[in-house]
Short mmCIF file of C-alpha atoms and ligand atoms in Angstrom, two decimals:
data_model
loop_
_atom_site.label_atom_id
_atom_site.label_comp_id
_atom_site.label_asym_id
_atom_site.label_seq_id
_atom_site.Cartn_x
_atom_site.Cartn_y
_atom_site.Cartn_z
CA MET A 232 42.68 254.88 131.17
CA ARG A 233 43.11 256.42 127.95
CA ARG A 234 46.75 257.69 127.48
CA VAL A 235 46.64 261.53 127.22
CA THR A 236 48.09 263.04 124.11
CA LYS A 237 48.48 266.40 122.85
CA GLU A 238 45.38 267.99 120.90
CA ILE A 239 45.86 268.66 117.20
CA THR A 240 43.47 270.21 114.79
CA LEU A 241 42.15 268.55 111.34
CA GLY A 242 39.79 270.99 109.59
CA ASN A 243 36.75 271.25 111.90
CA LEU A 244 37.83 268.37 114.33
CA LYS A 245 40.02 268.21 117.25
CA ILE A 246 41.86 265.03 117.71
CA GLY A 247 43.77 263.87 120.78
CA GLY A 248 43.50 264.90 124.33
CA LYS A 249 40.10 264.17 125.60
CA ASN A 250 38.21 264.33 122.21
CA PRO A 251 36.50 261.04 121.08
CA ILE A 252 38.43 258.51 119.20
CA THR A 253 37.41 259.01 115.76
CA VAL A 254 36.71 256.68 112.74
CA GLN A 255 38.40 257.20 109.48
CA SER A 256 38.12 255.55 106.00
CA MET A 257 39.92 255.83 102.53
CA THR A 258 37.92 256.16 99.34
CA ASN A 259 38.77 253.32 96.78
CA THR A 260 37.34 255.46 93.83
CA ASP A 261 39.72 257.26 91.19
CA THR A 262 40.11 260.81 93.01
CA ARG A 263 39.98 262.44 89.72
CA ASP A 264 36.59 261.03 89.12
CA VAL A 265 34.96 263.69 91.47
CA GLU A 266 31.41 262.26 91.09
CA SER A 267 32.10 258.90 92.15
CA THR A 268 34.41 259.70 95.01
CA LEU A 269 31.76 262.31 96.27
CA ALA A 270 28.99 259.49 95.94
CA GLN A 271 31.28 257.15 98.02
CA ILE A 272 32.06 259.86 100.71
CA LYS A 273 28.29 260.69 101.25
CA ARG A 274 27.64 256.73 101.61
CA LEU A 275 30.52 256.82 104.38
CA GLU A 276 29.12 260.00 105.97
CA GLU A 277 25.82 258.29 106.22
CA VAL A 278 27.39 255.47 108.54
CA GLY A 279 29.18 257.79 110.47
CA CYS A 280 32.64 258.04 108.88
CA GLU A 281 34.52 261.09 110.55
CA ILE A 282 37.63 261.50 108.55
CA ILE A 283 38.08 260.67 104.79
CA ARG A 284 41.40 259.96 103.05
CA VAL A 285 41.87 260.15 99.57
CA ALA A 286 44.64 258.94 97.27
CA VAL A 287 46.49 261.89 95.18
CA VAL A 288 48.24 260.16 92.20
CA ASP A 289 48.84 263.29 90.23
CA GLU A 290 48.24 266.93 89.73
CA GLU A 291 44.68 266.54 88.41
CA ALA A 292 43.78 264.62 91.59
CA ALA A 293 45.15 267.36 93.74
CA ARG A 294 43.12 269.76 92.11
CA CYS A 295 39.93 267.96 92.55
CA ILE A 296 40.28 268.20 96.14
CA LYS A 297 38.88 271.47 96.02
CA ARG A 298 35.52 270.38 94.37
CA ILE A 299 35.37 267.24 96.73
CA LYS A 300 35.98 269.57 99.96
CA ASP A 301 33.24 271.86 98.74
CA ALA A 302 30.60 268.96 98.84
CA ILE A 303 31.60 267.31 101.94
CA LYS A 304 31.25 267.81 105.80
CA ILE A 305 34.05 265.86 107.17
CA PRO A 306 37.69 266.77 107.23
CA LEU A 307 39.75 265.37 104.14
CA ILE A 308 43.38 263.79 104.11
CA ALA A 309 45.25 263.74 100.93
CA ASP A 310 47.31 260.81 100.72
CA ILE A 311 50.69 261.50 99.30
CA HIS A 312 53.62 259.06 98.19
CA PHE A 313 57.12 260.40 97.04
CA ASP A 314 56.14 263.65 95.21
CA TYR A 315 56.34 266.58 97.69
CA ARG A 316 54.99 268.97 94.93
CA LEU A 317 51.46 266.90 95.08
CA ALA A 318 51.51 267.69 98.97
CA ILE A 319 51.76 271.29 98.48
CA LEU A 320 49.18 271.35 95.76
CA SER A 321 46.67 269.24 97.91
CA MET A 322 47.08 271.80 100.71
CA GLU A 323 46.61 274.77 98.17
CA ASN A 324 43.28 272.99 97.25
CA GLY A 325 42.00 272.80 100.65
CA ALA A 326 43.17 269.53 101.99
CA ASP A 327 42.65 269.62 105.89
CA GLY A 328 45.22 267.03 106.53
CA ILE A 329 48.16 265.37 104.34
CA ARG A 330 49.65 261.66 105.13
CA ILE A 331 53.05 261.32 104.25
CA ASN A 332 56.13 259.04 104.99
CA PRO A 333 59.03 261.51 105.12
CA GLY A 334 61.19 258.47 104.15
CA ASN A 335 59.80 258.43 100.68
CA ILE A 336 59.55 262.25 100.08
CA GLY A 337 63.28 262.70 99.75
CA SER A 338 65.49 265.34 100.87
CA GLU A 339 65.03 267.17 103.99
CA ASP A 340 64.65 270.25 101.91
CA LYS A 341 61.59 268.79 100.25
CA VAL A 342 60.20 267.79 103.75
CA ARG A 343 60.87 271.32 104.91
CA LYS A 344 58.98 272.87 101.93
CA VAL A 345 55.79 270.48 103.01
CA ILE A 346 56.19 271.63 106.53
CA ASP A 347 56.19 275.40 105.46
CA ALA A 348 52.96 274.85 103.35
CA ALA A 349 51.18 272.85 106.35
CA LYS A 350 51.94 275.92 108.31
CA ILE A 351 50.72 278.69 105.89
CA HIS A 352 47.42 276.42 105.23
CA SER A 353 46.85 275.55 108.79
CA VAL A 354 46.91 271.68 107.80
CA ALA A 355 47.70 268.73 109.85
CA ILE A 356 50.38 265.99 108.89
CA ARG A 357 50.08 262.36 109.74
CA ILE A 358 53.59 260.89 109.80
CA GLY A 359 52.81 257.39 108.56
CA VAL A 360 55.66 254.79 109.10
CA ASN A 361 55.26 251.60 107.51
CA SER A 362 57.57 248.42 107.88
CA GLY A 363 57.43 247.96 104.28
CA SER A 364 58.90 251.20 103.36
CA LEU A 365 61.37 251.74 106.12
CA GLU A 366 64.32 253.88 105.40
CA LYS A 367 67.31 252.08 104.13
CA GLY A 368 69.36 253.01 107.55
CA PHE A 369 66.89 251.83 109.87
CA ARG A 370 66.36 248.64 107.97
CA GLU A 371 70.18 248.08 107.95
CA LYS A 372 70.84 248.77 111.64
CA TYR A 373 67.73 246.85 113.19
CA GLY A 374 66.13 244.80 110.52
CA VAL A 375 62.51 245.21 109.75
CA CYS A 376 61.07 245.19 113.18
CA ALA A 377 59.06 247.47 115.74
CA LYS A 378 62.36 248.98 116.89
CA ALA A 379 63.15 250.12 113.32
CA MET A 380 59.57 251.73 112.91
CA VAL A 381 59.81 253.61 116.39
CA GLU A 382 63.52 254.96 115.93
CA SER A 383 62.23 256.16 112.11
CA ALA A 384 59.11 257.68 113.55
CA LEU A 385 61.19 259.56 116.46
CA LYS A 386 63.57 260.75 113.97
CA TYR A 387 60.90 262.52 112.07
CA MET A 388 59.18 263.86 114.90
CA ARG A 389 62.47 265.62 116.00
CA PHE A 390 62.79 266.96 112.76
CA PHE A 391 59.37 268.47 112.66
CA GLU A 392 59.71 269.82 116.03
CA LYS A 393 63.20 271.39 114.89
CA GLU A 394 60.94 273.21 112.25
CA ARG A 395 58.52 274.29 114.79
CA PHE A 396 55.86 272.04 113.44
CA TYR A 397 53.57 270.34 116.15
CA ASN A 398 50.14 269.64 114.49
CA MET A 399 50.91 266.10 113.80
CA LYS A 400 49.85 262.62 114.36
CA PHE A 401 51.72 259.16 113.99
CA SER A 402 50.97 255.87 112.58
CA LEU A 403 53.44 252.80 112.84
CA LYS A 404 52.00 249.82 110.54
CA GLY A 405 53.89 246.67 110.82
CA SER A 406 53.36 243.75 108.28
CA ASP A 407 51.79 241.83 111.16
CA VAL A 408 49.79 242.42 114.07
CA VAL A 409 52.02 241.53 116.70
CA THR A 410 54.81 243.93 115.24
CA THR A 411 52.12 246.78 115.05
CA ILE A 412 51.01 246.46 118.63
CA GLU A 413 54.78 246.41 119.73
CA ALA A 414 55.54 249.53 117.62
CA TYR A 415 52.52 251.55 118.96
CA ARG A 416 53.13 250.45 122.48
CA GLU A 417 57.00 251.44 122.47
CA PHE A 418 56.22 254.85 120.49
CA SER A 419 53.45 255.89 123.02
CA THR A 420 55.94 255.46 125.89
CA ILE A 421 58.22 258.24 124.43
CA SER A 422 55.87 260.56 122.51
CA ASP A 423 52.59 262.19 123.26
CA TYR A 424 51.40 263.05 119.89
CA PRO A 425 48.03 261.41 118.90
CA LEU A 426 48.20 258.17 117.20
CA HIS A 427 46.35 256.57 114.39
CA LEU A 428 45.75 253.17 114.52
CA GLY A 429 45.76 250.70 111.88
CA VAL A 430 46.58 247.22 110.62
CA THR A 431 47.91 247.36 107.13
CA GLU A 432 46.96 245.33 104.38
CA ALA A 433 44.63 243.45 106.76
CA GLY A 434 42.49 241.55 104.27
CA THR A 435 39.27 240.50 103.42
CA LEU A 436 35.98 241.66 105.14
CA PHE A 437 36.44 238.45 107.20
CA SER A 438 40.23 238.12 108.13
CA GLY A 439 40.67 241.84 107.98
CA THR A 440 38.00 242.43 110.59
CA VAL A 441 39.58 239.97 112.83
CA LYS A 442 42.94 241.24 112.47
CA SER A 443 42.09 244.91 113.25
CA ALA A 444 39.66 244.13 115.92
CA VAL A 445 42.69 242.03 117.55
CA GLY A 446 45.36 244.70 116.64
CA ILE A 447 43.40 248.08 117.14
CA GLY A 448 41.38 246.32 119.80
CA ALA A 449 44.50 245.56 121.86
CA LEU A 450 46.00 248.82 121.75
CA LEU A 451 42.56 250.90 122.43
CA ALA A 452 42.32 248.58 125.52
CA GLU A 453 45.52 249.80 126.72
CA GLY A 454 44.59 253.48 126.26
CA ILE A 455 46.73 253.95 123.11
CA GLY A 456 45.09 255.51 119.89
CA ASP A 457 43.16 258.72 119.07
CA THR A 458 41.99 257.73 115.49
CA ILE A 459 41.32 254.44 113.73
CA ARG A 460 41.17 252.94 110.43
CA VAL A 461 39.95 249.39 109.59
CA SER A 462 41.66 248.52 106.25
CA LEU A 463 39.52 246.05 104.24
CA THR A 464 39.54 244.85 100.64
CA ALA A 465 35.74 245.52 100.66
CA ASP A 466 33.33 248.59 100.42
CA PRO A 467 34.91 251.23 102.86
CA VAL A 468 31.38 251.56 104.55
CA GLU A 469 32.08 248.00 105.93
CA GLU A 470 35.45 249.48 107.36
CA VAL A 471 33.47 252.21 109.12
CA LYS A 472 30.85 249.85 110.55
CA VAL A 473 33.71 247.73 111.97
CA GLY A 474 35.61 250.62 113.17
CA PHE A 475 32.48 251.40 115.40
CA GLU A 476 31.96 247.99 116.31
CA ILE A 477 35.59 247.93 117.73
CA LEU A 478 35.04 251.13 119.66
CA LYS A 479 31.43 249.99 120.94
CA ALA A 480 33.02 246.66 122.22
CA LEU A 481 35.07 248.64 124.46
CA GLY A 482 32.53 251.27 125.53
CA LEU A 483 34.59 253.94 123.92
CA ARG A 484 31.88 255.31 121.50
CA ASP A 485 28.25 254.88 120.94
CA ARG A 486 26.86 254.37 117.55
CA GLY A 487 24.02 252.24 116.47
CA ALA A 488 22.11 249.91 118.78
CA GLU A 489 24.25 247.43 120.52
CA ILE A 490 22.89 244.22 118.91
CA ILE A 491 23.08 240.93 121.07
CA SER A 492 21.85 237.76 119.67
CA CYS A 493 21.83 234.18 120.67
CA PRO A 494 23.96 231.56 118.79
CA THR A 495 20.95 229.32 118.21
CA CYS A 496 20.57 225.69 118.97
CA GLY A 497 17.89 223.18 118.64
CA ARG A 498 15.34 225.29 120.23
CA CYS A 499 15.65 228.13 117.46
CA GLU A 500 12.37 228.23 115.66
CA ILE A 501 12.79 231.35 113.34
CA ASP A 502 15.48 232.55 110.55
CA LEU A 503 17.58 234.13 113.07
CA MET A 504 20.53 235.14 111.08
CA ASP A 505 18.24 236.91 108.59
CA LEU A 506 16.34 238.68 111.47
CA VAL A 507 19.19 240.02 113.32
CA SER A 508 20.96 241.53 110.04
CA LYS A 509 17.80 243.18 109.20
CA VAL A 510 17.59 244.59 112.81
CA GLU A 511 20.94 245.70 112.66
CA ASN A 512 20.86 247.57 109.48
CA GLU A 513 17.58 249.14 110.45
CA LEU A 514 19.12 250.37 113.69
CA ALA A 515 22.67 251.29 112.54
CA LYS A 516 22.07 255.07 112.29
CA LEU A 517 20.38 255.49 116.01
CA ASP A 518 22.41 257.84 117.85
CA LYS A 519 21.05 256.89 121.53
CA LYS A 520 22.76 254.01 123.48
CA VAL A 521 20.44 251.36 123.36
CA THR A 522 21.12 247.34 123.75
CA VAL A 523 18.80 245.32 121.66
CA ALA A 524 18.58 241.53 121.70
CA VAL A 525 17.41 239.14 119.09
CA MET A 526 16.75 235.81 120.21
CA GLY A 527 15.85 232.43 118.68
CA CYS A 528 12.98 231.06 120.93
CA VAL A 529 10.51 232.22 123.25
CA VAL A 530 11.40 229.75 125.86
CA ASN A 531 14.83 230.97 126.72
CA GLY A 532 15.34 234.34 124.78
CA PRO A 533 13.63 236.78 127.19
CA GLY A 534 15.45 235.24 130.10
CA GLU A 535 18.83 235.27 128.74
CA ALA A 536 18.53 238.68 127.30
CA ARG A 537 17.06 240.20 130.41
CA GLU A 538 19.79 243.04 130.54
CA ALA A 539 18.82 244.11 127.15
CA ASP A 540 16.68 247.38 126.82
CA TYR A 541 14.59 245.67 123.96
CA GLY A 542 14.28 242.26 122.54
CA ILE A 543 12.51 240.03 120.20
CA ALA A 544 12.01 236.19 120.45
CA GLY A 545 11.03 234.01 117.47
CA GLY A 546 8.50 231.49 117.94
CA ARG A 547 6.57 229.04 115.89
CA GLY A 548 4.27 231.30 113.81
CA VAL A 549 4.17 233.75 117.04
CA GLY A 550 6.94 235.81 118.34
CA ILE A 551 7.19 238.09 121.29
CA ILE A 552 8.79 241.71 122.16
CA PHE A 553 10.13 242.42 125.55
CA LYS A 554 11.51 245.17 127.21
CA LYS A 555 14.04 244.70 130.06
CA GLY A 556 12.93 240.72 130.20
CA ARG A 557 9.47 241.81 130.59
CA VAL A 558 6.79 240.80 127.21
CA LEU A 559 5.27 243.83 126.07
CA LYS A 560 3.32 242.13 123.22
CA LYS A 561 2.87 238.88 121.17
CA VAL A 562 2.91 239.29 117.42
CA LYS A 563 2.38 237.29 114.26
CA GLU A 564 5.98 236.03 113.08
CA GLU A 565 5.53 237.89 109.71
CA GLU A 566 4.75 241.34 111.63
CA LEU A 567 7.17 240.82 114.21
CA LEU A 568 10.28 242.76 112.72
CA GLU A 569 7.98 245.65 111.68
CA GLU A 570 6.34 245.88 114.99
CA PHE A 571 9.43 245.73 116.98
CA LEU A 572 11.21 248.64 114.88
CA LYS A 573 8.22 250.65 115.30
CA ILE A 574 8.16 250.16 119.32
CA ILE A 575 11.72 251.08 119.55
CA LYS A 576 11.80 253.97 117.33
CA GLU A 577 8.61 255.46 118.92
CA GLU A 578 9.92 254.89 122.46
CA ILE A 579 13.31 256.27 121.93
CA ASN A 580 12.43 259.40 120.10
FE1 LIG B 623 18.73 228.31 121.98
FE2 LIG B 623 16.63 229.79 122.44
FE3 LIG B 623 19.01 230.13 123.72
FE4 LIG B 623 18.81 230.74 121.29
S1 LIG B 623 17.61 231.68 122.81
S2 LIG B 623 20.36 229.74 122.17
S3 LIG B 623 17.34 229.38 120.67
S4 LIG B 623 17.78 228.33 123.84
#
């Protein structure tokens, strides 16, 4: 059961409540280079990215938000560190949301100015607590641990509520997966604000995908989480793809075909790795729920993939295309992929 959270508004998107769990990414271009940033956001939109965050390093970057916002469809979040004036300038230039760690913004007065601007511009605020940048008081009292992160987030929550600001969500990212899970779990028993899930500095495409799938996946499986970001040292397009795979694996979102493929064995008669990745890429943008099996041999493939809506099995020179385990067609190996994609696209459109 998904935990019920408050519904908040981020641009044209509703977050929390019964709204779908959304996939977010962050550009790794220089925000001041508007052309490159826009080109990256366009690629991210194409693979389904639903919220984009950009780093705001100075006033020029904050002013560039206006031109970026005018050219994109998805809500934009300005990522702010230390300087409250950049938060305000980003909002004045059209940011739909800002992400801050109030602990590094400075005095309560500065945070209050950010809150006032957010009210004026109807902007959502993500309060991001990171184990690496905990306020000194919490660090000294509890050490760097989940408890310290939760107490820190609660302190900000109470302060924002005292200022009558409620359009906010929280993230509590620890330095490792276990601490992160503990922190979110604990916080979600006390607060019903939406939660943004992520494992900070997760790593490369390979290790980061595993860590994020474990951390984000464990929380989602418990019903915790309203938006997610998979942090990877890779093309952000990969972050979005992995994000959707995690949600698809838990039956929380549908996007692109659900691909199943056999692990291959001595009976495999084709280059299955190449075939699977081509099928996956071609069907990544399908918005219908469809399961597609890509199997290594005609002997066991159709039987093992009986539950799939469509399937393909390689053979020596000749492959077969099947639907719900029933053979539709035998096709020459070199024409197999093209014919298979044609059939799927014709049938589901
Ligand atoms: Fe082996 Fe064929 Fe099963 Fe793939 S489908 S694992 S190749 S028996």
